[in-house]
């Protein structure tokens, strides 16, 4: 993800997460840590090409890493792309980078009412480890915390 992707990212963010969408500033803050030899973030976009040849954002994802721990910050897939495997491809990219960042574990939070995403994470081996009450605001929706152990256990990414 680069700065020129942000207008489409923000549009999709608002569409998919109307109550708790990230602000432009939040994305800028994350992208500030995604480049250079000391990068601690990985942000990626996926595009689809329309019949007229124009590129359109199909999804995006982000990972933060520090001290052997990775955290899936966000995964978003445009509704027309649901069921195409794009979410799995984005997650695969993040997990490959978690390995490159030498993460032992990857954590994530997912809305308790987002069973579609939970099933994706379970397919990748993430396991529930707890809840964060009222994590998603302003809707006061709980988050399910999930963890994947990735280093030293034989788990292949």
mmCIF file of C-alpha atoms in Angstrom:
data_model
loop_
_atom_site.group_PDB
_atom_site.id
_atom_site.type_symbol
_atom_site.label_atom_id
_atom_site.label_comp_id
_atom_site.label_asym_id
_atom_site.label_seq_id
_atom_site.Cartn_x
_atom_site.Cartn_y
_atom_site.Cartn_z
ATOM 1 C CA UNK A 1 0.000 0.000 0.000
ATOM 2 C CA UNK A 2 1.282 3.429 -0.916
ATOM 3 C CA UNK A 3 -0.024 6.935 -0.265
ATOM 4 C CA UNK A 4 -1.774 7.064 -3.641
ATOM 5 C CA UNK A 5 -3.868 4.022 -2.640
ATOM 6 C CA UNK A 6 -5.370 5.825 0.357
ATOM 7 C CA UNK A 7 -8.410 7.440 -1.322
ATOM 8 C CA UNK A 8 -9.709 4.044 -2.498
ATOM 9 C CA UNK A 9 -8.648 2.362 0.762
ATOM 10 C CA UNK A 10 -10.564 4.938 2.801
ATOM 11 C CA UNK A 11 -13.619 4.518 0.570
ATOM 12 C CA UNK A 12 -13.627 0.733 1.041
ATOM 13 C CA UNK A 13 -12.862 1.117 4.751
ATOM 14 C CA UNK A 14 -15.925 3.342 5.224
ATOM 15 C CA UNK A 15 -18.107 0.971 3.202
ATOM 16 C CA UNK A 16 -17.102 -2.176 5.077
ATOM 17 C CA UNK A 17 -16.595 -0.739 8.572
ATOM 18 C CA UNK A 18 -19.021 2.190 8.810
ATOM 19 C CA UNK A 19 -19.067 2.366 12.614
ATOM 20 C CA UNK A 20 -15.375 1.905 13.328
ATOM 21 C CA UNK A 21 -13.500 2.804 10.144
ATOM 22 C CA UNK A 22 -9.873 3.818 10.429
ATOM 23 C CA UNK A 23 -9.113 7.459 9.783
ATOM 24 C CA UNK A 24 -6.731 8.708 7.123
ATOM 25 C CA UNK A 25 -4.306 9.610 9.904
ATOM 26 C CA UNK A 26 -4.313 6.055 11.220
ATOM 27 C CA UNK A 27 -3.353 4.719 7.793
ATOM 28 C CA UNK A 28 -0.648 7.381 7.375
ATOM 29 C CA UNK A 29 0.777 6.421 10.772
ATOM 30 C CA UNK A 30 0.921 2.753 9.800
ATOM 31 C CA UNK A 31 2.456 3.469 6.388
ATOM 32 C CA UNK A 32 5.192 5.532 8.054
ATOM 33 C CA UNK A 33 6.482 2.259 9.531
ATOM 34 C CA UNK A 34 6.148 0.180 6.365
ATOM 35 C CA UNK A 35 9.224 1.237 4.380
ATOM 36 C CA UNK A 36 12.970 1.093 4.766
ATOM 37 C CA UNK A 37 15.388 -1.200 6.563
ATOM 38 C CA UNK A 38 13.668 -0.725 9.931
ATOM 39 C CA UNK A 39 10.154 -1.400 8.670
ATOM 40 C CA UNK A 40 7.840 -3.012 11.212
ATOM 41 C CA UNK A 41 4.703 -3.026 9.071
ATOM 42 C CA UNK A 42 3.494 -4.726 5.913
ATOM 43 C CA UNK A 43 0.570 -3.195 4.036
ATOM 44 C CA UNK A 44 -0.594 -4.611 0.739
ATOM 45 C CA UNK A 45 -3.396 -3.850 -1.712
ATOM 46 C CA UNK A 46 -5.080 -6.063 -4.278
ATOM 47 C CA UNK A 47 -6.548 -4.586 -7.426
ATOM 48 C CA UNK A 48 -8.916 -5.857 -10.063
ATOM 49 C CA UNK A 49 -8.982 -4.614 -13.622
ATOM 50 C CA UNK A 50 -12.349 -3.585 -14.996
ATOM 51 C CA UNK A 51 -13.375 -4.387 -18.583
ATOM 52 C CA UNK A 52 -12.375 -0.862 -19.634
ATOM 53 C CA UNK A 53 -8.843 -1.446 -18.308
ATOM 54 C CA UNK A 54 -8.993 0.724 -15.188
ATOM 55 C CA UNK A 55 -7.666 -0.659 -11.916
ATOM 56 C CA UNK A 56 -9.981 -0.738 -8.910
ATOM 57 C CA UNK A 57 -9.122 -1.624 -5.319
ATOM 58 C CA UNK A 58 -10.358 -5.119 -4.471
ATOM 59 C CA UNK A 59 -8.903 -5.382 -0.975
ATOM 60 C CA UNK A 60 -6.089 -4.541 1.405
ATOM 61 C CA UNK A 61 -4.388 -5.916 4.478
ATOM 62 C CA UNK A 62 -1.857 -4.893 7.092
ATOM 63 C CA UNK A 63 0.464 -6.488 9.633
ATOM 64 C CA UNK A 64 2.499 -4.945 12.463
ATOM 65 C CA UNK A 65 5.495 -6.768 13.925
ATOM 66 C CA UNK A 66 7.663 -6.156 16.971
ATOM 67 C CA UNK A 67 9.617 -8.307 19.383
ATOM 68 C CA UNK A 68 8.697 -11.632 17.818
ATOM 69 C CA UNK A 69 4.992 -10.847 17.797
ATOM 70 C CA UNK A 70 2.918 -10.074 14.728
ATOM 71 C CA UNK A 71 -0.499 -8.493 14.759
ATOM 72 C CA UNK A 72 -2.911 -8.544 11.847
ATOM 73 C CA UNK A 73 -4.048 -4.933 11.862
ATOM 74 C CA UNK A 74 -6.650 -5.123 9.106
ATOM 75 C CA UNK A 75 -7.965 -7.210 6.243
ATOM 76 C CA UNK A 76 -10.672 -5.868 3.965
ATOM 77 C CA UNK A 77 -12.126 -7.354 0.795
ATOM 78 C CA UNK A 78 -14.636 -5.556 -1.426
ATOM 79 C CA UNK A 79 -18.016 -7.297 -1.393
ATOM 80 C CA UNK A 80 -17.907 -8.286 -5.091
ATOM 81 C CA UNK A 81 -14.712 -10.219 -4.260
ATOM 82 C CA UNK A 82 -16.177 -12.168 -1.331
ATOM 83 C CA UNK A 83 -15.863 -15.902 -1.868
ATOM 84 C CA UNK A 84 -13.065 -15.587 -4.458
ATOM 85 C CA UNK A 85 -10.207 -16.469 -2.103
ATOM 86 C CA UNK A 86 -8.838 -12.931 -2.031
ATOM 87 C CA UNK A 87 -9.006 -12.747 1.761
ATOM 88 C CA UNK A 88 -6.975 -15.958 1.981
ATOM 89 C CA UNK A 89 -4.383 -14.595 -0.450
ATOM 90 C CA UNK A 90 -4.058 -11.376 1.539
ATOM 91 C CA UNK A 91 -3.702 -13.307 4.797
ATOM 92 C CA UNK A 92 -1.109 -15.601 3.201
ATOM 93 C CA UNK A 93 0.941 -12.550 2.233
ATOM 94 C CA UNK A 94 0.783 -11.187 5.787
ATOM 95 C CA UNK A 95 1.796 -14.503 7.304
ATOM 96 C CA UNK A 96 4.737 -14.856 4.929
ATOM 97 C CA UNK A 97 5.895 -11.444 6.074
ATOM 98 C CA UNK A 98 5.354 -12.397 9.714
ATOM 99 C CA UNK A 99 7.898 -15.138 9.099
ATOM 100 C CA UNK A 100 10.252 -12.648 7.438
ATOM 101 C CA UNK A 101 9.839 -10.374 10.483
ATOM 102 C CA UNK A 102 10.785 -13.434 12.617
ATOM 103 C CA UNK A 103 7.493 -13.485 14.484
ATOM 104 C CA UNK A 104 6.886 -16.425 16.815
ATOM 105 C CA UNK A 105 3.183 -15.704 17.045
ATOM 106 C CA UNK A 106 0.588 -13.700 15.159
ATOM 107 C CA UNK A 107 -2.407 -12.256 16.948
ATOM 108 C CA UNK A 108 -5.557 -10.625 15.646
ATOM 109 C CA UNK A 109 -8.857 -9.266 16.825
ATOM 110 C CA UNK A 110 -12.049 -9.983 14.934
ATOM 111 C CA UNK A 111 -15.574 -8.847 15.657
ATOM 112 C CA UNK A 112 -17.552 -11.564 17.434
ATOM 113 C CA UNK A 113 -20.305 -11.092 14.853
ATOM 114 C CA UNK A 114 -17.958 -11.571 11.875
ATOM 115 C CA UNK A 115 -18.165 -15.347 11.528
ATOM 116 C CA UNK A 116 -17.032 -15.192 7.889
ATOM 117 C CA UNK A 117 -13.632 -13.793 8.922
ATOM 118 C CA UNK A 118 -13.397 -16.116 11.919
ATOM 119 C CA UNK A 119 -13.764 -19.140 9.637
ATOM 120 C CA UNK A 120 -10.984 -17.831 7.388
ATOM 121 C CA UNK A 121 -8.645 -17.415 10.345
ATOM 122 C CA UNK A 122 -9.513 -20.869 11.694
ATOM 123 C CA UNK A 123 -8.644 -22.399 8.294
ATOM 124 C CA UNK A 124 -5.180 -20.895 8.694
ATOM 125 C CA UNK A 125 -4.773 -22.387 12.164
ATOM 126 C CA UNK A 126 -5.644 -19.389 14.324
ATOM 127 C CA UNK A 127 -7.160 -20.376 17.652
ATOM 128 C CA UNK A 128 -9.368 -18.294 19.957
ATOM 129 C CA UNK A 129 -7.585 -17.197 23.127
ATOM 130 C CA UNK A 130 -9.899 -14.595 24.647
ATOM 131 C CA UNK A 131 -12.170 -11.621 24.227
ATOM 132 C CA UNK A 132 -11.821 -7.854 24.390
ATOM 133 C CA UNK A 133 -15.097 -6.510 25.676
ATOM 134 C CA UNK A 134 -16.405 -3.448 23.854
ATOM 135 C CA UNK A 135 -13.303 -3.319 21.638
ATOM 136 C CA UNK A 136 -15.064 -1.990 18.549
ATOM 137 C CA UNK A 137 -16.446 1.473 19.195
ATOM 138 C CA UNK A 138 -18.781 3.246 19.040
ATOM 139 C CA UNK A 139 -20.917 0.110 18.604
ATOM 140 C CA UNK A 140 -19.482 -1.484 21.765
ATOM 141 C CA UNK A 141 -18.954 -4.806 19.936
ATOM 142 C CA UNK A 142 -16.678 -7.401 21.504
ATOM 143 C CA UNK A 143 -13.575 -8.704 19.751
ATOM 144 C CA UNK A 144 -12.498 -12.315 19.656
ATOM 145 C CA UNK A 145 -8.714 -12.521 20.065
ATOM 146 C CA UNK A 146 -7.068 -15.278 18.016
ATOM 147 C CA UNK A 147 -3.487 -16.531 17.893
ATOM 148 C CA UNK A 148 -1.318 -18.492 15.453
ATOM 149 C CA UNK A 149 2.073 -19.885 16.486
ATOM 150 C CA UNK A 150 4.352 -19.669 13.467
ATOM 151 C CA UNK A 151 7.982 -20.299 14.470
ATOM 152 C CA UNK A 152 9.617 -23.363 15.948
ATOM 153 C CA UNK A 153 6.512 -25.541 15.942
ATOM 154 C CA UNK A 154 6.568 -27.002 12.467
ATOM 155 C CA UNK A 155 3.651 -24.785 11.432
ATOM 156 C CA UNK A 156 4.079 -23.989 7.755
ATOM 157 C CA UNK A 157 3.004 -20.694 6.366
#
